[in-house]
């Protein structure tokens, strides 16, 4: 056993039944980004609540997601689920996400919850604020519970916003900073579905800025972000 294996918690895997194996086999991979207009792309906007910020030891406790389709938030396509963690202990993170151990113990079984969520995602690209964290945590949960390799494209709204709105001078700002900048109102923060919804509202504003700057497809958005990252790295030296 190497050091990284020792640092990770031992996860007791629940064997998949035949129906779950069929559902797993039917899950699509992430679609290749193309030149369709941004408003014609279905997007899944994701937010996770976790037991902490350690990407090797902490666990996903709840998933909230909303869909952007046809250029608008589709409130008919919402996903919200608390994941059962029978060995979860009270931690300082409960003061942020508000999920008591009793609620987590009564949540959905991880295999069922993660299969439901990936069926909800389909082959859509995923948007999240500070997406690398959500991507890593979700990928780890999927690997541990389903032995599934996450292949979907993730876009980080925390990168898209400063790239498109450099005049705001909010390069390293948080979600609250950007919601205030655009005059958005978050009903509830640090709740997965509420955070996903306000992130989706922010994304729609940013897509409008992108179109005005000639960035009107998922492929062009990905390319622009790659160029912006290289420019930021050059300027940091």
mmCIF file of N, CA and C in Angstrom, residues 7-8 36 39 69 84 110 138 142 153 168 171 175 179 192 200-201 220 223 226 236:
data_model
loop_
_atom_site.group_PDB
_atom_site.id
_atom_site.type_symbol
_atom_site.label_atom_id
_atom_site.label_comp_id
_atom_site.label_asym_id
_atom_site.label_seq_id
_atom_site.Cartn_x
_atom_site.Cartn_y
_atom_site.Cartn_z
ATOM 1 N N UNK A 7 -3.696 7.416 2.795
ATOM 2 C CA UNK A 7 -4.352 8.668 3.150
ATOM 3 C C UNK A 7 -5.834 8.662 2.830
ATOM 4 N N UNK A 8 -6.255 7.869 1.880
ATOM 5 C CA UNK A 8 -7.658 7.838 1.480
ATOM 6 C C UNK A 8 -8.464 6.952 2.421
ATOM 7 N N UNK A 36 -21.905 24.323 -32.339
ATOM 8 C CA UNK A 36 -23.288 24.775 -32.190
ATOM 9 C C UNK A 36 -23.312 26.025 -31.307
ATOM 10 N N UNK A 39 -26.491 28.769 -26.972
ATOM 11 C CA UNK A 39 -27.872 28.607 -26.518
ATOM 12 C C UNK A 39 -28.488 27.300 -27.012
ATOM 13 N N UNK A 69 -30.946 25.060 -20.981
ATOM 14 C CA UNK A 69 -31.287 24.526 -22.306
ATOM 15 C C UNK A 69 -32.099 25.560 -23.058
ATOM 16 N N UNK A 84 -26.138 9.000 1.234
ATOM 17 C CA UNK A 84 -26.010 8.307 2.513
ATOM 18 C C UNK A 84 -24.540 8.008 2.813
ATOM 19 N N UNK A 110 -25.282 5.453 -2.123
ATOM 20 C CA UNK A 110 -24.384 6.080 -3.094
ATOM 21 C C UNK A 110 -24.500 5.550 -4.519
ATOM 22 N N UNK A 138 -16.369 14.500 -7.662
ATOM 23 C CA UNK A 138 -17.351 13.653 -8.331
ATOM 24 C C UNK A 138 -16.662 12.457 -8.987
ATOM 25 N N UNK A 142 -17.476 8.537 -8.158
ATOM 26 C CA UNK A 142 -17.918 7.620 -9.210
ATOM 27 C C UNK A 142 -16.983 6.426 -9.332
ATOM 28 N N UNK A 153 -16.671 17.014 -20.078
ATOM 29 C CA UNK A 153 -15.965 18.289 -20.040
ATOM 30 C C UNK A 153 -16.566 19.178 -18.960
ATOM 31 N N UNK A 168 -13.998 44.189 -14.680
ATOM 32 C CA UNK A 168 -14.523 44.069 -13.316
ATOM 33 C C UNK A 168 -13.403 43.942 -12.287
ATOM 34 N N UNK A 171 -10.537 38.917 -10.734
ATOM 35 C CA UNK A 171 -9.949 37.685 -11.277
ATOM 36 C C UNK A 171 -10.037 36.506 -10.313
ATOM 37 N N UNK A 175 -17.961 33.218 -5.688
ATOM 38 C CA UNK A 175 -19.310 33.271 -6.246
ATOM 39 C C UNK A 175 -20.089 34.459 -5.689
ATOM 40 N N UNK A 179 -21.924 37.401 -7.911
ATOM 41 C CA UNK A 179 -23.366 37.630 -7.822
ATOM 42 C C UNK A 179 -23.651 39.076 -7.438
ATOM 43 N N UNK A 192 -26.589 22.919 -2.013
ATOM 44 C CA UNK A 192 -26.166 22.507 -3.350
ATOM 45 C C UNK A 192 -27.085 23.005 -4.461
ATOM 46 N N UNK A 200 -26.001 29.031 -12.379
ATOM 47 C CA UNK A 200 -26.636 28.997 -13.703
ATOM 48 C C UNK A 200 -27.051 30.397 -14.143
ATOM 49 N N UNK A 201 -27.578 31.187 -13.213
ATOM 50 C CA UNK A 201 -27.954 32.563 -13.542
ATOM 51 C C UNK A 201 -26.729 33.367 -13.975
ATOM 52 N N UNK A 220 -15.489 27.000 -29.033
ATOM 53 C CA UNK A 220 -14.775 28.281 -29.003
ATOM 54 C C UNK A 220 -14.572 28.750 -27.569
ATOM 55 N N UNK A 223 -11.623 26.845 -26.273
ATOM 56 C CA UNK A 223 -10.401 27.357 -26.898
ATOM 57 C C UNK A 223 -10.009 28.707 -26.289
ATOM 58 N N UNK A 226 -8.510 28.259 -22.855
ATOM 59 C CA UNK A 226 -7.147 27.740 -22.939
ATOM 60 C C UNK A 226 -6.164 28.870 -23.253
ATOM 61 N N UNK A 236 2.017 36.164 -15.095
ATOM 62 C CA UNK A 236 2.340 35.932 -13.693
ATOM 63 C C UNK A 236 3.836 35.841 -13.440
#
